[in-house]
């Protein structure tokens, strides 16, 4: 696979990957970790819908049953956060609901990310795709896109780096170098050998665990 094609795949993936991770990380500051994790794991639902609409997956009743259960779980989690069972005022309840919606938005972007990646890997060429090179380009594009956005947010004091200590910075580097990279590589491996729905379901179960 030529570098230009790999770079094109990474360029398409970069905004979806950034939107999915950004919305999920921001949701953690507004809602509970459990709610955010469970709602973001519903990406299998959106992957299934997008894949069926795009003709990548065939509709099956068993898959529909799984989707219905996924929706039921999402609704129960969101209703629990918006009902105010543990909130002290309306503002806190609204923040938690906003966090749930952001986590759900993250699931949508993850579904689009998985579907787009599956559709861009041409059949019969899976073994020719260099995964480290794909994620190398992906990281480079994300850096080029995110850096100007971060500078603008800092200028308007929307984002502050006051809490960024050396320990926190080292922890972030280690997380990206090991956990995030391993997760991305394993996700792509699953997508290459499994169906779109199967791969996203497996990844969703992993998130819940």
CSV table of C-alpha atoms in Angstrom, one decimal:
chain,number,residue,atom,x,y,z
A,1,UNK,CA,0.0,0.0,0.0
A,2,UNK,CA,1.6,3.3,-1.0
A,3,UNK,CA,2.2,6.0,1.6
A,4,UNK,CA,-0.3,8.4,-0.1
A,5,UNK,CA,-3.1,5.9,0.4
A,6,UNK,CA,-2.1,5.3,4.0
A,7,UNK,CA,-1.9,9.0,4.6
A,8,UNK,CA,-5.4,9.5,3.1
A,9,UNK,CA,-6.8,6.8,5.4
A,10,UNK,CA,-5.3,8.5,8.4
A,11,UNK,CA,-6.4,11.9,7.3
A,12,UNK,CA,-10.0,10.7,7.1
A,13,UNK,CA,-9.7,8.9,10.5
A,14,UNK,CA,-8.1,11.8,12.4
A,15,UNK,CA,-11.2,14.1,12.9
A,16,UNK,CA,-13.4,11.2,13.8
A,17,UNK,CA,-10.9,9.8,16.3
A,18,UNK,CA,-10.3,13.3,17.8
A,19,UNK,CA,-14.0,14.0,18.1
A,20,UNK,CA,-14.7,10.6,19.7
A,21,UNK,CA,-11.9,10.9,22.3
A,22,UNK,CA,-12.5,14.6,22.9
A,23,UNK,CA,-16.2,14.2,23.6
A,24,UNK,CA,-15.6,11.2,25.8
A,25,UNK,CA,-12.8,12.8,27.9
A,26,UNK,CA,-14.9,16.0,28.4
A,27,UNK,CA,-17.9,13.9,29.4
A,28,UNK,CA,-15.8,12.6,32.3
A,29,UNK,CA,-15.8,16.0,33.9
A,30,UNK,CA,-19.6,16.3,33.8
A,31,UNK,CA,-20.9,12.9,34.6
A,32,UNK,CA,-19.9,9.7,36.4
A,33,UNK,CA,-17.2,7.5,35.0
A,34,UNK,CA,-19.7,4.5,35.0
A,35,UNK,CA,-22.3,6.4,33.0
A,36,UNK,CA,-19.7,7.8,30.5
A,37,UNK,CA,-18.1,4.4,30.0
A,38,UNK,CA,-21.4,2.5,29.5
A,39,UNK,CA,-22.8,5.2,27.1
A,40,UNK,CA,-19.7,5.4,25.1
A,41,UNK,CA,-19.7,1.6,24.8
A,42,UNK,CA,-23.0,1.8,22.9
A,43,UNK,CA,-20.9,2.6,19.8
A,44,UNK,CA,-21.8,-0.9,18.7
A,45,UNK,CA,-25.4,0.3,18.3
A,46,UNK,CA,-24.4,3.2,16.0
A,47,UNK,CA,-21.9,1.0,14.1
A,48,UNK,CA,-24.6,-1.5,13.4
A,49,UNK,CA,-27.0,1.2,12.1
A,50,UNK,CA,-24.4,2.9,10.0
A,51,UNK,CA,-23.1,-0.4,8.6
A,52,UNK,CA,-26.6,-1.6,7.6
A,53,UNK,CA,-27.3,1.7,5.9
A,54,UNK,CA,-24.0,1.6,4.1
A,55,UNK,CA,-24.6,-2.0,3.0
A,56,UNK,CA,-21.5,-3.3,4.9
A,57,UNK,CA,-23.5,-5.5,7.3
A,58,UNK,CA,-26.6,-7.6,6.6
A,59,UNK,CA,-29.6,-7.0,8.9
A,60,UNK,CA,-30.3,-9.9,11.3
A,61,UNK,CA,-32.8,-10.3,14.1
A,62,UNK,CA,-30.2,-11.5,16.5
A,63,UNK,CA,-28.2,-8.3,15.9
A,64,UNK,CA,-31.3,-6.3,16.3
A,65,UNK,CA,-32.0,-7.9,19.7
A,66,UNK,CA,-28.5,-6.9,20.8
A,67,UNK,CA,-29.1,-3.4,19.6
A,68,UNK,CA,-32.4,-3.2,21.5
A,69,UNK,CA,-30.7,-4.3,24.7
A,70,UNK,CA,-28.0,-1.7,24.1
A,71,UNK,CA,-30.5,1.1,23.7
A,72,UNK,CA,-32.4,0.0,26.9
A,73,UNK,CA,-29.2,0.1,28.9
A,74,UNK,CA,-28.3,3.6,27.5
A,75,UNK,CA,-31.8,4.9,28.4
A,76,UNK,CA,-31.7,3.6,31.9
A,77,UNK,CA,-28.3,5.1,32.6
A,78,UNK,CA,-29.3,8.5,31.2
A,79,UNK,CA,-32.6,8.6,33.1
A,80,UNK,CA,-30.8,7.7,36.3
A,81,UNK,CA,-28.4,10.7,35.9
A,82,UNK,CA,-31.2,13.1,34.9
A,83,UNK,CA,-33.6,12.1,37.6
A,84,UNK,CA,-31.6,13.8,40.3
A,85,UNK,CA,-31.3,10.8,42.6
A,86,UNK,CA,-27.9,12.0,43.9
A,87,UNK,CA,-27.8,15.7,42.8
A,88,UNK,CA,-27.8,18.6,45.1
A,89,UNK,CA,-29.3,21.1,42.6
A,90,UNK,CA,-30.6,21.5,39.1
A,91,UNK,CA,-27.3,22.7,37.7
A,92,UNK,CA,-25.6,19.5,38.8
A,93,UNK,CA,-28.3,17.4,37.2
A,94,UNK,CA,-28.0,19.4,33.9
A,95,UNK,CA,-24.2,18.9,33.9
A,96,UNK,CA,-24.6,15.2,34.3
A,97,UNK,CA,-27.2,15.0,31.5
A,98,UNK,CA,-24.8,17.1,29.3
A,99,UNK,CA,-22.0,14.6,30.2
A,100,UNK,CA,-24.3,11.7,29.2
A,101,UNK,CA,-25.0,13.3,25.8
A,102,UNK,CA,-21.4,14.0,25.2
A,103,UNK,CA,-20.6,10.3,26.0
A,104,UNK,CA,-23.4,9.3,23.6
A,105,UNK,CA,-21.9,11.6,21.0
A,106,UNK,CA,-18.6,9.9,21.5
A,107,UNK,CA,-20.3,6.6,20.7
A,108,UNK,CA,-21.6,8.0,17.5
A,109,UNK,CA,-18.1,9.2,16.4
A,110,UNK,CA,-16.6,5.8,17.4
A,111,UNK,CA,-19.2,4.1,15.2
A,112,UNK,CA,-18.4,6.4,12.3
A,113,UNK,CA,-14.7,5.8,12.9
A,114,UNK,CA,-15.0,2.1,12.8
A,115,UNK,CA,-17.2,2.0,9.8
A,116,UNK,CA,-15.0,4.4,7.8
A,117,UNK,CA,-11.9,2.4,8.7
A,118,UNK,CA,-13.6,-0.8,7.6
A,119,UNK,CA,-14.8,0.7,4.3
A,120,UNK,CA,-11.4,2.3,3.5
A,121,UNK,CA,-9.5,-1.0,3.9
A,122,UNK,CA,-10.1,-2.6,0.6
A,123,UNK,CA,-10.9,-6.4,0.6
A,124,UNK,CA,-7.9,-8.5,0.0
A,125,UNK,CA,-5.4,-5.8,1.0
A,126,UNK,CA,-5.7,-6.1,4.8
A,127,UNK,CA,-2.3,-7.8,5.1
A,128,UNK,CA,-0.6,-5.1,3.1
A,129,UNK,CA,-1.6,-2.3,5.4
A,130,UNK,CA,1.2,-1.3,7.7
A,131,UNK,CA,-0.6,-0.5,11.0
A,132,UNK,CA,2.3,1.4,12.7
A,133,UNK,CA,2.4,3.6,9.7
A,134,UNK,CA,-1.3,4.2,9.7
A,135,UNK,CA,-1.3,5.3,13.4
A,136,UNK,CA,2.0,7.3,12.8
A,137,UNK,CA,0.2,9.4,10.2
A,138,UNK,CA,-2.9,9.5,12.5
A,139,UNK,CA,-0.9,10.9,15.4
A,140,UNK,CA,0.8,13.4,13.1
A,141,UNK,CA,-2.5,14.7,11.7
A,142,UNK,CA,-4.1,14.8,15.1
A,143,UNK,CA,-1.1,16.9,16.4
A,144,UNK,CA,-1.3,19.3,13.5
A,145,UNK,CA,-5.1,19.7,13.8
A,146,UNK,CA,-5.3,19.8,17.6
A,147,UNK,CA,-2.3,22.1,18.3
A,148,UNK,CA,-3.9,25.3,16.8
A,149,UNK,CA,-7.2,24.5,18.5
A,150,UNK,CA,-5.5,24.2,21.9
A,151,UNK,CA,-3.6,27.5,21.4
A,152,UNK,CA,-6.9,29.3,20.7
A,153,UNK,CA,-8.6,27.7,23.7
A,154,UNK,CA,-5.7,28.8,25.9
A,155,UNK,CA,-5.9,32.3,24.5
A,156,UNK,CA,-9.6,32.6,25.4
A,157,UNK,CA,-8.9,30.9,28.8
A,158,UNK,CA,-11.2,28.0,28.0
A,159,UNK,CA,-8.4,25.6,28.7
A,160,UNK,CA,-5.8,26.0,31.4
A,161,UNK,CA,-2.5,24.1,31.9
A,162,UNK,CA,-2.1,25.2,35.5
A,163,UNK,CA,-2.6,21.6,36.8
A,164,UNK,CA,-0.2,20.1,34.3
A,165,UNK,CA,2.6,19.0,36.5
A,166,UNK,CA,5.6,16.9,35.5
A,167,UNK,CA,4.1,13.8,37.1
A,168,UNK,CA,0.8,14.3,35.2
A,169,UNK,CA,2.7,14.9,31.9
A,170,UNK,CA,4.7,11.7,32.3
A,171,UNK,CA,1.6,9.8,33.1
A,172,UNK,CA,-0.1,11.1,30.0
A,173,UNK,CA,2.9,10.2,27.8
A,174,UNK,CA,3.0,6.7,29.3
A,175,UNK,CA,-0.8,6.2,28.7
A,176,UNK,CA,-0.5,7.3,25.1
A,177,UNK,CA,2.7,5.3,24.5
A,178,UNK,CA,1.3,2.0,25.9
A,179,UNK,CA,-2.4,1.9,26.6
A,180,UNK,CA,-3.7,4.1,23.7
A,181,UNK,CA,-1.3,2.7,21.1
A,182,UNK,CA,-2.1,-0.9,22.1
A,183,UNK,CA,-5.8,-0.2,22.0
A,184,UNK,CA,-5.6,1.3,18.6
A,185,UNK,CA,-3.5,-1.5,17.1
A,186,UNK,CA,-5.7,-4.2,18.6
A,187,UNK,CA,-8.9,-2.5,17.4
A,188,UNK,CA,-7.5,-2.4,13.8
A,189,UNK,CA,-6.5,-6.0,14.0
A,190,UNK,CA,-10.0,-7.0,15.1
A,191,UNK,CA,-11.6,-4.9,12.3
A,192,UNK,CA,-9.3,-6.6,9.8
A,193,UNK,CA,-10.3,-10.1,10.7
A,194,UNK,CA,-13.9,-9.7,11.9
A,195,UNK,CA,-17.1,-8.0,10.7
A,196,UNK,CA,-17.7,-4.4,11.5
A,197,UNK,CA,-20.5,-5.2,14.0
A,198,UNK,CA,-18.5,-8.0,15.7
A,199,UNK,CA,-15.4,-5.8,16.0
A,200,UNK,CA,-17.2,-2.9,17.6
A,201,UNK,CA,-19.1,-5.2,20.0
A,202,UNK,CA,-15.9,-6.7,21.2
A,203,UNK,CA,-14.4,-3.3,21.7
A,204,UNK,CA,-17.5,-2.1,23.5
A,205,UNK,CA,-17.3,-5.1,25.9
A,206,UNK,CA,-13.7,-4.2,26.5
A,207,UNK,CA,-14.7,-0.7,27.5
A,208,UNK,CA,-17.2,-1.9,30.0
A,209,UNK,CA,-14.7,-4.1,31.6
